[in-house]
mmCIF file of C-alpha atoms and ligand atoms in Angstrom:
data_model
loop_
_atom_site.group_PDB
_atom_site.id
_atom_site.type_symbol
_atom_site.label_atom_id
_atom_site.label_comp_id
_atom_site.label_asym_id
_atom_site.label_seq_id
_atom_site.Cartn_x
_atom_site.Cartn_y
_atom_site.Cartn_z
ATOM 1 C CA UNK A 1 -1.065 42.063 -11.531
ATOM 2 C CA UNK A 2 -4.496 41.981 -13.515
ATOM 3 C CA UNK A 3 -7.640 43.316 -11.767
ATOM 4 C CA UNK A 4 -10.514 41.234 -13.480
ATOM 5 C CA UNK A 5 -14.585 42.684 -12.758
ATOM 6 C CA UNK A 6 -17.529 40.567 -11.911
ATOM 7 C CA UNK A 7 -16.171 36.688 -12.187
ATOM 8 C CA UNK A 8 -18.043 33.884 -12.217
ATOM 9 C CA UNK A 9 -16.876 32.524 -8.776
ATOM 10 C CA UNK A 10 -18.721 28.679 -8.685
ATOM 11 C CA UNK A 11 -15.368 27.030 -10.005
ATOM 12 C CA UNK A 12 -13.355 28.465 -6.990
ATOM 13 C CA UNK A 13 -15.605 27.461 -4.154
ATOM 14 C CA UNK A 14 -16.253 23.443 -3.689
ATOM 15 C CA UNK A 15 -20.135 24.324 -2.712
ATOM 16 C CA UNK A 16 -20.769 25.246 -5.973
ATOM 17 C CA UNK A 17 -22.183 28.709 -5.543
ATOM 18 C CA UNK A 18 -22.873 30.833 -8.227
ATOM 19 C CA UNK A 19 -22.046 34.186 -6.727
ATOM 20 C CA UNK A 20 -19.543 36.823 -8.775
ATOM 21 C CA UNK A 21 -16.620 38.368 -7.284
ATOM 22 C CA UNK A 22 -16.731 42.196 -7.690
ATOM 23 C CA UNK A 23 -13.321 42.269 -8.325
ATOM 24 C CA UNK A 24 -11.049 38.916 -9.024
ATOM 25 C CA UNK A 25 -7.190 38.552 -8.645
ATOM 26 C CA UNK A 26 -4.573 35.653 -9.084
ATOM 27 C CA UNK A 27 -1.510 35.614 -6.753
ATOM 28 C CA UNK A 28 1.263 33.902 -7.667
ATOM 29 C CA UNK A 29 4.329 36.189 -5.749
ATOM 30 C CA UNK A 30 4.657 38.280 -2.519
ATOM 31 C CA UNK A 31 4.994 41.360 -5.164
ATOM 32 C CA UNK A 32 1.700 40.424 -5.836
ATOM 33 C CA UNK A 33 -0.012 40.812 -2.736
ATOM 34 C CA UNK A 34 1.551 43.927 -1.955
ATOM 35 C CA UNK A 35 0.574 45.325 -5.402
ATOM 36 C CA UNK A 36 -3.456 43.849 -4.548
ATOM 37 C CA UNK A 37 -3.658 45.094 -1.494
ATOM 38 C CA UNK A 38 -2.621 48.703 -2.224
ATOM 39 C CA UNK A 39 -5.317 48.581 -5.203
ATOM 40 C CA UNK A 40 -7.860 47.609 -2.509
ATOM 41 C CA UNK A 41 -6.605 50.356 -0.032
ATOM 42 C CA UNK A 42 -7.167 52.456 -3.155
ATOM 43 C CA UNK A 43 -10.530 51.547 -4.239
ATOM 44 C CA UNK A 44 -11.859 51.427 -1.110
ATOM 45 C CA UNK A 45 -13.021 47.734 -1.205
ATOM 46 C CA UNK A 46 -12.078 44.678 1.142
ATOM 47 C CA UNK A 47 -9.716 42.539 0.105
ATOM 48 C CA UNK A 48 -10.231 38.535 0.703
ATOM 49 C CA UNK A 49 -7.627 35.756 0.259
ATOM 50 C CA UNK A 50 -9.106 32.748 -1.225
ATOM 51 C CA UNK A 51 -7.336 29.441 -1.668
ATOM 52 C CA UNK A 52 -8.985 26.270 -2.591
ATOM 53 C CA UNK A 53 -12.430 27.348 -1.471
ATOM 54 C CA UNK A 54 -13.339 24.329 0.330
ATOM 55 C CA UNK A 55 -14.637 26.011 3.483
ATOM 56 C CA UNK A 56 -17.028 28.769 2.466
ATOM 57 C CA UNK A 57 -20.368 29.935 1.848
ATOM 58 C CA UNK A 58 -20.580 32.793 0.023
ATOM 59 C CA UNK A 59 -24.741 34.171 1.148
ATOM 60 C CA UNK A 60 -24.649 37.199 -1.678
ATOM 61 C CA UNK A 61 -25.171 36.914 -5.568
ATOM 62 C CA UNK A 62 -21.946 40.216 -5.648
ATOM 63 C CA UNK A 63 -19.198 39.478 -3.429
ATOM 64 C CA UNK A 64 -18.195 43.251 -2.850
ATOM 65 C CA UNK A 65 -14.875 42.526 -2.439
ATOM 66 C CA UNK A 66 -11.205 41.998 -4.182
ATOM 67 C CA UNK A 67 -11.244 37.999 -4.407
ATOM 68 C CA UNK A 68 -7.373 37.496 -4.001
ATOM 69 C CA UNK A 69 -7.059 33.483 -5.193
ATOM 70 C CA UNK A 70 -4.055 32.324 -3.538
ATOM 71 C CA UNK A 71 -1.744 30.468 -5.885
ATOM 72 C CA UNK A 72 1.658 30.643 -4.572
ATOM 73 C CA UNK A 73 3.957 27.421 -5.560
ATOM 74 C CA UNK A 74 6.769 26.308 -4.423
ATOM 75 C CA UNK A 75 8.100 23.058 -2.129
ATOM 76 C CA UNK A 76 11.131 22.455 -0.813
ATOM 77 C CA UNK A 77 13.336 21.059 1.909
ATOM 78 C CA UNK A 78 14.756 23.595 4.039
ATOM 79 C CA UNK A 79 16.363 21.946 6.628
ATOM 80 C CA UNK A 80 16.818 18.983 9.718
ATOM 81 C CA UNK A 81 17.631 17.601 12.701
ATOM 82 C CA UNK A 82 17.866 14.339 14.234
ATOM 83 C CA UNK A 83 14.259 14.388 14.529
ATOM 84 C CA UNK A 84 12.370 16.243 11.928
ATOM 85 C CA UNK A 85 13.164 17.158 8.211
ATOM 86 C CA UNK A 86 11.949 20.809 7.489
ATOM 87 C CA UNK A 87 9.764 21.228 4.616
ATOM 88 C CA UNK A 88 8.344 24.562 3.246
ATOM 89 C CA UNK A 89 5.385 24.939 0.862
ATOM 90 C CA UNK A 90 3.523 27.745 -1.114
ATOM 91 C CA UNK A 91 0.102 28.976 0.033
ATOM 92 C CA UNK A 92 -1.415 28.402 -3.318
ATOM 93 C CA UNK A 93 -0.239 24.374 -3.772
ATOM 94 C CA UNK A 94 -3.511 22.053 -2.952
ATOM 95 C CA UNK A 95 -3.415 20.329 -0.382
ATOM 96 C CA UNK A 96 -4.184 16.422 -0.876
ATOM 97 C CA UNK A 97 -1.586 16.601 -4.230
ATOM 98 C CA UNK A 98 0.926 18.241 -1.426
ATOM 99 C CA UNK A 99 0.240 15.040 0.854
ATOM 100 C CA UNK A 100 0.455 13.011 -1.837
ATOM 101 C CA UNK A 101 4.070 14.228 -2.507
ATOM 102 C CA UNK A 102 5.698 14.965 0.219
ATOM 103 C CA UNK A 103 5.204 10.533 0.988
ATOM 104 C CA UNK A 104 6.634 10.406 -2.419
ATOM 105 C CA UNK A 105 9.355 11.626 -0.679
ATOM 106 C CA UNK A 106 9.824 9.873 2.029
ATOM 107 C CA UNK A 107 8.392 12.236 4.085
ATOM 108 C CA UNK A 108 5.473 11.210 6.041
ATOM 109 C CA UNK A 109 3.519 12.510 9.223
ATOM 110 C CA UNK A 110 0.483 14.394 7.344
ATOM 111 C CA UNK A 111 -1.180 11.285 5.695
ATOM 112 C CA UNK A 112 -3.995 11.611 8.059
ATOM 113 C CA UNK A 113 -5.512 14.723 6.141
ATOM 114 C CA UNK A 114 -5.209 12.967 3.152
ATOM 115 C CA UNK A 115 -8.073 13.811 0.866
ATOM 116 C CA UNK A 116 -9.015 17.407 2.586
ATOM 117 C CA UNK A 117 -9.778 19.621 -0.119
ATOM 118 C CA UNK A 118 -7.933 22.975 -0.006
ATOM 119 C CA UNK A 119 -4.890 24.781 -0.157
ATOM 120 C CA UNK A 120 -1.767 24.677 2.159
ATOM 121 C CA UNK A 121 -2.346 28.111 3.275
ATOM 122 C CA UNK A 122 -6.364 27.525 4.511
ATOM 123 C CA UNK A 123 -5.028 24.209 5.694
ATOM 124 C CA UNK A 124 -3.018 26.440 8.952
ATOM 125 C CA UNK A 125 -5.911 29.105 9.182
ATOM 126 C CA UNK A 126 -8.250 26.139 9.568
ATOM 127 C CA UNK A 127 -6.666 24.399 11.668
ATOM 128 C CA UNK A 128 -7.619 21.434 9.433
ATOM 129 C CA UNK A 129 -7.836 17.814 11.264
ATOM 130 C CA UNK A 130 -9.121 14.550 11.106
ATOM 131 C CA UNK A 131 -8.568 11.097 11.864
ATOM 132 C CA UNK A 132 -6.892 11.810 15.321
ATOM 133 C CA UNK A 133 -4.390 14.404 13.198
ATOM 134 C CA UNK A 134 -4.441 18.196 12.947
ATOM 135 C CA UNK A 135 -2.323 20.260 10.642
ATOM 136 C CA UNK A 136 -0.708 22.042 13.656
ATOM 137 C CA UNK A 137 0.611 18.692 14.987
ATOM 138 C CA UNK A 138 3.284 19.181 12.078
ATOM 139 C CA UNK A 139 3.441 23.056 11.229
ATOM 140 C CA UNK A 140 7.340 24.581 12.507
ATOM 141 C CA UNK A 141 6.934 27.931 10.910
ATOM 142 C CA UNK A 142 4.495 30.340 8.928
ATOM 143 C CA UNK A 143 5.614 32.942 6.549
ATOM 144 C CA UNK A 144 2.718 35.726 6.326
ATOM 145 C CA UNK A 145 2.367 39.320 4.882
ATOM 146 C CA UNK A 146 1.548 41.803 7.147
ATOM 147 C CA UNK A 147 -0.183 45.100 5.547
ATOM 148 C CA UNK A 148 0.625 46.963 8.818
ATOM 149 C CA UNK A 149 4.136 46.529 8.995
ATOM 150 C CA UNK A 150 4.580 46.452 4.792
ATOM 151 C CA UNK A 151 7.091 43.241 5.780
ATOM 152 C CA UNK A 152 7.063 39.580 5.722
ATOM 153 C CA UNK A 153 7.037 37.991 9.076
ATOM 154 C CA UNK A 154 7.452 34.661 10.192
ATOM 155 C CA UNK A 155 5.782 32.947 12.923
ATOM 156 C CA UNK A 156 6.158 30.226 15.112
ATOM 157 C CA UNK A 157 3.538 27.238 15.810
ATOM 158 C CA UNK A 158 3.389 28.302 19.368
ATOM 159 C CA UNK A 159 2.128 31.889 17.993
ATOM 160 C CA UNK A 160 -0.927 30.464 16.576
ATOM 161 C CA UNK A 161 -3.100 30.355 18.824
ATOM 162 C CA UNK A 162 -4.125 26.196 17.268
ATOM 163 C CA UNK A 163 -7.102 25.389 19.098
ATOM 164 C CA UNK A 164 -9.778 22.665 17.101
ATOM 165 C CA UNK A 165 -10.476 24.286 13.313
ATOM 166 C CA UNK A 166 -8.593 27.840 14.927
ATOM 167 C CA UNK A 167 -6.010 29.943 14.521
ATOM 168 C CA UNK A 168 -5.353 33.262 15.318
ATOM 169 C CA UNK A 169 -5.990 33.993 11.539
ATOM 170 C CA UNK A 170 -9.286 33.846 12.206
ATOM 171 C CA UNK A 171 -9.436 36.143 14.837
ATOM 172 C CA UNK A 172 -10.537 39.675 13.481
ATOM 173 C CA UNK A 173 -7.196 41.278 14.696
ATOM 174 C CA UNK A 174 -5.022 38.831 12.732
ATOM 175 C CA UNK A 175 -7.266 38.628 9.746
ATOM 176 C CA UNK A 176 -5.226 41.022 7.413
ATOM 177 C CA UNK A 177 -2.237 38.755 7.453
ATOM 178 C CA UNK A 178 -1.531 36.916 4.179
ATOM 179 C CA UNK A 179 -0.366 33.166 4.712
ATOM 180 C CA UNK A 180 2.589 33.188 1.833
ATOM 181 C CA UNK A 181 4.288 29.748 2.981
ATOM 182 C CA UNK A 182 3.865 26.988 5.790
ATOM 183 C CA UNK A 183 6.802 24.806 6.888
ATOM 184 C CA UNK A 184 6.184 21.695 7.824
ATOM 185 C CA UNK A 185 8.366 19.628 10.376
ATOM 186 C CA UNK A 186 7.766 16.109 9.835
ATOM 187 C CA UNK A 187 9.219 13.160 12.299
ATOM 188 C CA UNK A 188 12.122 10.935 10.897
ATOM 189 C CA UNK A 189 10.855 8.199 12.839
ATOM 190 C CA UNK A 190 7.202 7.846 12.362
ATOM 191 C CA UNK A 191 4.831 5.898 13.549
ATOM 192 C CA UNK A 192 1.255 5.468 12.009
ATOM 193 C CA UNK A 193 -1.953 7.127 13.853
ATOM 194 C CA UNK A 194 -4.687 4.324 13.744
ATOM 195 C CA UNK A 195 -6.334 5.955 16.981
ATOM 196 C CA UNK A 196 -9.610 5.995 14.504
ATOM 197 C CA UNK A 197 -11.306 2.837 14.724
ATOM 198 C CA UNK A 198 -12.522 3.211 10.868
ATOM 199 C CA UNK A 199 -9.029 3.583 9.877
ATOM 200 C CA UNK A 200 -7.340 0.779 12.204
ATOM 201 C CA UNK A 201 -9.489 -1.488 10.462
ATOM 202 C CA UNK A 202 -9.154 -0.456 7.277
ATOM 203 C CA UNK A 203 -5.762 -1.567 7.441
ATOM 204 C CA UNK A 204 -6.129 -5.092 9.242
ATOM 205 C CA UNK A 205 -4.110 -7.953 8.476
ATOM 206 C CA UNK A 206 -1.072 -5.856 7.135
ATOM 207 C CA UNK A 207 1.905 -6.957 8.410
ATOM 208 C CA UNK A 208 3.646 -3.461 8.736
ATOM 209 C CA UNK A 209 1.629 -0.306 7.882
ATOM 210 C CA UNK A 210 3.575 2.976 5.881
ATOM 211 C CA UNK A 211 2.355 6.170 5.578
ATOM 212 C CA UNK A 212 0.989 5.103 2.030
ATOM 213 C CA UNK A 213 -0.868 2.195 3.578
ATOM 214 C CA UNK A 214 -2.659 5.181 5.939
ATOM 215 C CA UNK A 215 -2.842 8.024 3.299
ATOM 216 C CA UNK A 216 -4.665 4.914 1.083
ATOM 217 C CA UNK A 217 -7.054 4.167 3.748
ATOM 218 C CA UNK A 218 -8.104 7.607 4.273
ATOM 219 C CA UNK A 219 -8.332 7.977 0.951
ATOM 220 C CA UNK A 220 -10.850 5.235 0.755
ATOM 221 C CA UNK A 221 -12.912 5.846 4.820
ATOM 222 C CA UNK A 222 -13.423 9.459 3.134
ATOM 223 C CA UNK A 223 -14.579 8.319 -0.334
ATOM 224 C CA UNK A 224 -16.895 6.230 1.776
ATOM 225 C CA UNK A 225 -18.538 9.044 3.691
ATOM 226 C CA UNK A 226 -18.415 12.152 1.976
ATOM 227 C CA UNK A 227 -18.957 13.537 -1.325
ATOM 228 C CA UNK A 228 -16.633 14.586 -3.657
ATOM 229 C CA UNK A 229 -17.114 18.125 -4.313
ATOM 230 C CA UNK A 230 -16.180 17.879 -8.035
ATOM 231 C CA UNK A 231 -19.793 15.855 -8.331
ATOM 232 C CA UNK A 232 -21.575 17.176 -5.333
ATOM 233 C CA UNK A 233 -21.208 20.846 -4.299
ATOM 234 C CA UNK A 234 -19.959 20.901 -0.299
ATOM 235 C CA UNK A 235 -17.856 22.639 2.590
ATOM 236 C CA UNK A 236 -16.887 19.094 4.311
ATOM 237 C CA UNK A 237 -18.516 19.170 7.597
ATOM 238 C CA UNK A 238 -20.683 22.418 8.179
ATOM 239 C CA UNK A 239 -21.064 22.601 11.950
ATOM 240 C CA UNK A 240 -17.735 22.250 14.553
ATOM 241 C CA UNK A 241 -18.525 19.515 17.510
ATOM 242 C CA UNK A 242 -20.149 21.100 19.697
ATOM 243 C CA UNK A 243 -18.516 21.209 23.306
ATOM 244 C CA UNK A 244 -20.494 20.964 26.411
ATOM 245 C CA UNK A 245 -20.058 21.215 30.086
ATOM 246 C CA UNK A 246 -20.170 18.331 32.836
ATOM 247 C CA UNK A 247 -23.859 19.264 33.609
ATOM 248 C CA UNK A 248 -25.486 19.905 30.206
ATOM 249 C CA UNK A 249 -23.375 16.126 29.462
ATOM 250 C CA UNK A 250 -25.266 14.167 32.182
ATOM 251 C CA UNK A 251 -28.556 16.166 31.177
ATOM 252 C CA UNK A 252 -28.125 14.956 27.786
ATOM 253 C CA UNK A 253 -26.656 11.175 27.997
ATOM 254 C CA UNK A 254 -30.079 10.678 30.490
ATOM 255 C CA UNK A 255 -32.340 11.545 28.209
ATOM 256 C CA UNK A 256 -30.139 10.548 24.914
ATOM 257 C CA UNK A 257 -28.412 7.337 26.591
ATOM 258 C CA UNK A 258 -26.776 6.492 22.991
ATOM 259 C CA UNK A 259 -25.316 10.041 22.560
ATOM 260 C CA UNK A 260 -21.889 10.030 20.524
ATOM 261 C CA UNK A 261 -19.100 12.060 22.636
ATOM 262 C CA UNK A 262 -15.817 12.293 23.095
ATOM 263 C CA UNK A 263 -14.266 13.650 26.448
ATOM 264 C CA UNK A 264 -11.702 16.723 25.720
ATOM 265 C CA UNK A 265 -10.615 17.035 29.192
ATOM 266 C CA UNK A 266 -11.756 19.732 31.967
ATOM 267 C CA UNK A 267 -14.759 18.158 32.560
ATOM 268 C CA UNK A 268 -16.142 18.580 29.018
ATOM 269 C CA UNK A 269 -17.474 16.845 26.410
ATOM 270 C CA UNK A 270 -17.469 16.921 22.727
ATOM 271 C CA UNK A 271 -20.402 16.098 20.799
ATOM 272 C CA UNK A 272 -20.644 14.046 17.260
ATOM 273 C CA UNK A 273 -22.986 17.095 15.498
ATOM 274 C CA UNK A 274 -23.619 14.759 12.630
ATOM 275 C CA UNK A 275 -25.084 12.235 14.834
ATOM 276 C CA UNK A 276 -27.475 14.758 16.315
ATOM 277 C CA UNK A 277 -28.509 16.131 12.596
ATOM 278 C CA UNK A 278 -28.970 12.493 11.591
ATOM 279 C CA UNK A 279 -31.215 11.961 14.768
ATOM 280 C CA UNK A 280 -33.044 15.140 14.382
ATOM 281 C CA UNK A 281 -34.087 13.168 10.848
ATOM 282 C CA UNK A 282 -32.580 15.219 9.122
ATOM 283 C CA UNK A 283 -29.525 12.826 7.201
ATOM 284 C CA UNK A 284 -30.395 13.127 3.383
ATOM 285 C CA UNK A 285 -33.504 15.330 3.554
ATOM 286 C CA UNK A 286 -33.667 18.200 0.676
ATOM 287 C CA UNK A 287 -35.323 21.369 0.672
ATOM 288 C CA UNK A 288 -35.278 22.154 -3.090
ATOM 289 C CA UNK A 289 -31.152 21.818 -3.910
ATOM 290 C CA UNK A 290 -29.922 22.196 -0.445
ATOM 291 C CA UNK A 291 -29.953 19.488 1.526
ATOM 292 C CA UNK A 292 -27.576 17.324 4.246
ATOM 293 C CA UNK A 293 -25.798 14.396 2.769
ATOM 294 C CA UNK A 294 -27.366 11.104 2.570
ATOM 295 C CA UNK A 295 -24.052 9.327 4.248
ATOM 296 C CA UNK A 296 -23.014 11.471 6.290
ATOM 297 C CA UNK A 297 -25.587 14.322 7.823
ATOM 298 C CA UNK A 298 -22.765 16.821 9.073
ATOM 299 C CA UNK A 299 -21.840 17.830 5.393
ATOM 300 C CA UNK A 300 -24.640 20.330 3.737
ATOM 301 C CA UNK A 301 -24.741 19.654 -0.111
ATOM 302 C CA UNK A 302 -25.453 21.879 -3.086
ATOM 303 C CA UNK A 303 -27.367 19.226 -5.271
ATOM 304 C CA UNK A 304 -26.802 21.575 -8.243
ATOM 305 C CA UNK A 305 -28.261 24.991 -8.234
ATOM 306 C CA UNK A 306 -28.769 26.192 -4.737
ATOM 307 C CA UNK A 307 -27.949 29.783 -4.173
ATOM 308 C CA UNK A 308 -25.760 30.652 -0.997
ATOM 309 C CA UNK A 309 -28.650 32.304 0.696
ATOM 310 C CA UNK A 310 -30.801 29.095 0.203
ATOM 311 C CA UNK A 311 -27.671 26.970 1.512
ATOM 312 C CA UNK A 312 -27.470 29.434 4.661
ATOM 313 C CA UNK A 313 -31.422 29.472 5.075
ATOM 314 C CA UNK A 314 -31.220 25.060 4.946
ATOM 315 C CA UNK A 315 -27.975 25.128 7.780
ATOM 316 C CA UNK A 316 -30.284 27.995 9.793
ATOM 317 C CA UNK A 317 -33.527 25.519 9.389
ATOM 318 C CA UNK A 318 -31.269 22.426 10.760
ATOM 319 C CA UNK A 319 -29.533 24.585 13.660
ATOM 320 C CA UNK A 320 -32.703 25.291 15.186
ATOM 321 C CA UNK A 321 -33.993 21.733 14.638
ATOM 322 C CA UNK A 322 -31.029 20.459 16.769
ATOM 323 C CA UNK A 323 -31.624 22.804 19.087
ATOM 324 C CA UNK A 324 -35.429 21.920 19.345
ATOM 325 C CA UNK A 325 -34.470 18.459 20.091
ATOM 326 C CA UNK A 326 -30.806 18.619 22.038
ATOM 327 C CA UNK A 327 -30.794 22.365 23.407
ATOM 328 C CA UNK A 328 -27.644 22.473 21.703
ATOM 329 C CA UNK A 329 -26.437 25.447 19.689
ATOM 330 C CA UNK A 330 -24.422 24.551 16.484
ATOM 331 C CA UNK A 331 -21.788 26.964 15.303
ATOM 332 C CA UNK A 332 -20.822 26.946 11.194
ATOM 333 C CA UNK A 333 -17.348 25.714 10.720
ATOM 334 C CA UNK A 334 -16.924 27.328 7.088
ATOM 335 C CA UNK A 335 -16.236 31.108 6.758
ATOM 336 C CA UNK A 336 -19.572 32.601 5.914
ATOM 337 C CA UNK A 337 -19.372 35.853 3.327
HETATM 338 N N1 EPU B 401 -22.786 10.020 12.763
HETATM 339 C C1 EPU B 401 -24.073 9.584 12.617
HETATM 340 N N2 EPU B 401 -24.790 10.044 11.546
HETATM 341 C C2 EPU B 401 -24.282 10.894 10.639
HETATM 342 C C3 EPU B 401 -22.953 11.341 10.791
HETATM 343 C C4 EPU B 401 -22.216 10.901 11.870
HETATM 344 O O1 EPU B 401 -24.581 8.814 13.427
HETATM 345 O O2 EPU B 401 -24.984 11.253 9.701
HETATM 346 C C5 EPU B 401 -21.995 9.512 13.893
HETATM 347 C C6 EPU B 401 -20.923 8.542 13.391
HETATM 348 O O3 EPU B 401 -21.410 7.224 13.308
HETATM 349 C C7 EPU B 401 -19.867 8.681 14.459
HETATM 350 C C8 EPU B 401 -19.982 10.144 14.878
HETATM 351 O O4 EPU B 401 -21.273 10.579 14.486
HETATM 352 O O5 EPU B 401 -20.155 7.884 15.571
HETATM 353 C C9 EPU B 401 -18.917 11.032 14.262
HETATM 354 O O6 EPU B 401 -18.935 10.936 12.850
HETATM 355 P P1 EPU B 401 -17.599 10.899 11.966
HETATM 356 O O7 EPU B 401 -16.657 9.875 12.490
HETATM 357 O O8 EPU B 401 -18.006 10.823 10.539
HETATM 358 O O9 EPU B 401 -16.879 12.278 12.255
HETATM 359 P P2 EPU B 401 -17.445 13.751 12.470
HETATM 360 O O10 EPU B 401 -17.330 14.090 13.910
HETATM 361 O O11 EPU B 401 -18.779 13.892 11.839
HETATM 362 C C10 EPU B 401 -15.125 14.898 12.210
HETATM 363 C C11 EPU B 401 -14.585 16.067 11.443
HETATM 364 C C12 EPU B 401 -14.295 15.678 10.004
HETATM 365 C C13 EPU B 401 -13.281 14.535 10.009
HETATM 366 C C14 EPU B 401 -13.840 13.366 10.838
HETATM 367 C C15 EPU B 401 -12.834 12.244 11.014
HETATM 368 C C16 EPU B 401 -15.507 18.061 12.482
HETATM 369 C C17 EPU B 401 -16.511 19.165 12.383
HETATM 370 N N3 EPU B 401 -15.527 17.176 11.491
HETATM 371 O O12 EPU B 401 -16.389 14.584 11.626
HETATM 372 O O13 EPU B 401 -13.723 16.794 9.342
HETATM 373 O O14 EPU B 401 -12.993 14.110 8.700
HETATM 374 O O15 EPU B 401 -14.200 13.825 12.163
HETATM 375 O O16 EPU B 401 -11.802 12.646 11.880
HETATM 376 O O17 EPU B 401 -14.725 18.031 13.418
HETATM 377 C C18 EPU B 401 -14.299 18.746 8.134
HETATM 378 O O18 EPU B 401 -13.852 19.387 9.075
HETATM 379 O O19 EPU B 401 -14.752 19.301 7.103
HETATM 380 C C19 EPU B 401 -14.302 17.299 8.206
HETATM 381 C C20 EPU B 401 -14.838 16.533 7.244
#
């Protein structure tokens, strides 16, 4: 294991921040994060996993911390019954490519989140979802390190604690585990999710739809609507949906009667955040080179040199704008260093 000082970290998170990790690791084995995390225990300093860097916003110019980049490989078929073929995958493997392959396959059920950028590991601590699909729909088993116990442990889906973009890896009691592997249980007999309108008519007029047919069309809804972080610097959407009571719904929908919502059950109601950034005027608008997204106001962009403090200064300026207008508090959905 090499300990490297004060690197450049803007090519390991997607919003393009040019902030420097005190202290920089690569994993690639379980070895490895035992050896990293006794050099942090050591040193004194706070150790934090990153994988693909797709859902962070790192505020300081030092991170004062061991930067642990996960890059575990590794994917293969572990097992089956009549219903689902078990599939395990490295922390470190990215995401979309993982997607990509696993269809390859034969094996489909996760073409949904086609396109999410990421790792396999942040996918389960995210919770990741879209198009009617989260990641915990499909996850059997999760292989983590836990520094308390020195051991590998392996947890069920039921464990979780899955709620929308949660896990109990983000709780602060569970945040020491290491995510080393997922396993994925994906159906035999699938059928596709077209529960999105955008997506069931992206693929109209085809006679019988496979899980390439979906993964293409998300492919191309996304490529539609938001950027791709390799040309513009972002986190994917920057605010969770909002959920609101009964009450606060009806106060709303009276005085906004074209609200967008979606009703989660229990008498409450999700709101479309982007909708209410967009209506606050605030889809495409700048403030030197932070700004919100000209398609799609929920993402926050880094138009090329926007320090993390400037980003979290813009996403503070357009909370309190929708909660001018809406009374609605917005909560970040990227981890915020
Ligand atoms: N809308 C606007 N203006 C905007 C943006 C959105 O009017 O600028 C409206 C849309 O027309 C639509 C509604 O708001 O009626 C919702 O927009 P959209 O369908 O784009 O989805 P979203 O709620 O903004 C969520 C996820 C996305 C996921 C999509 C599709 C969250 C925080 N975001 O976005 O996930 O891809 O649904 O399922 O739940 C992410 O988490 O990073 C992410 C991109």
């Amino acid at each position: 294991m090499q300990i490297q000082e004060l690197v450049d970290l803007k090519p390991f998170n997607t919003m393009a921040v040019a902030a420097k990790a005190r202290y920089f690791t690569t994993i690639k084995t379980q070895t490895d994060v035992q050896e990293a995390l006794a050099w942090a225990t050591e040193h004194g300093v706070k150790p934090f996993v990153l994988g693909g860097g797709a859902n962070l916003l790192i505020t300081t110019e030092v991170l004062d911390r061991l930067v642990m980049r996960m890059a575990i490989e590794g994917l293969e078929v572990v097992g089956e019954t009549d219903e689902v073929t078990y599939v395990k995958v490295g922390a470190g493997e990215d995401w979309h490519a993982t997607v990509d392959r696993l269809i390859t396959m034969g094996y489909a059920g996760l073409e949904n989140l086609a396109l999410i950028p990421g790792t396999v590991g942040a996918s389960v601590v995210q919770n990741i979802g879209a198009y009617g699909t989260e990641v915990a729909q499909r996850v059997q088993e999760i292989e983590v390190f836990n520094p308390a116990t020195d051991e590998v442990e392996a947890m069920r889906a039921q464990e979780c604690d899955f709620a929308y973009r949660h896990s109990i890896f983000k709780d602060a009691t569970h945040a020491d585990l290491v995510v080393l592997s997922v396993t994925f249980a994906l159906p035999k007999v699938w059928t596709p999710n077209l529960s999105y309108k955008e997506l069931a008519n992206q693929v109209e007029g085809l006679e019988t739809v496979t899980a390439r047919d979906v993964f293409e069309a998300v492919v191309a809804v996304r490529s539609r609507k938001l950027p791709d972080p390799k040309v513009l610097g972002s986190a994917g959407s920057f605010f969770k949906n909002p959920v609101v009571d009964h009450d606060q719904f009806l106060a709303l929908l009276e005085k906004f009667p074209s609200i967008v919502h979606y009703d989660v059950g229990g008498g409450h109601q999700k709101l479309a955040a982007g909708w209410m950034i967009d209506q606050a005027g605030l889809k495409g608008h700048r403030e030197g080179d932070a700004g919100t997204y000209e398609k799609q106001a929920l993402v926050l962009v880094n138009h090329g040199e926007a320090t993390g403090a400037e980003l979290w200064r813009y996403a503070q300026m357009v909370k309190a704008t929708v909660n001018a207008k809406f009374g609605v508090v917005l909560e970040p959905e990227p981890v915020i260093l």
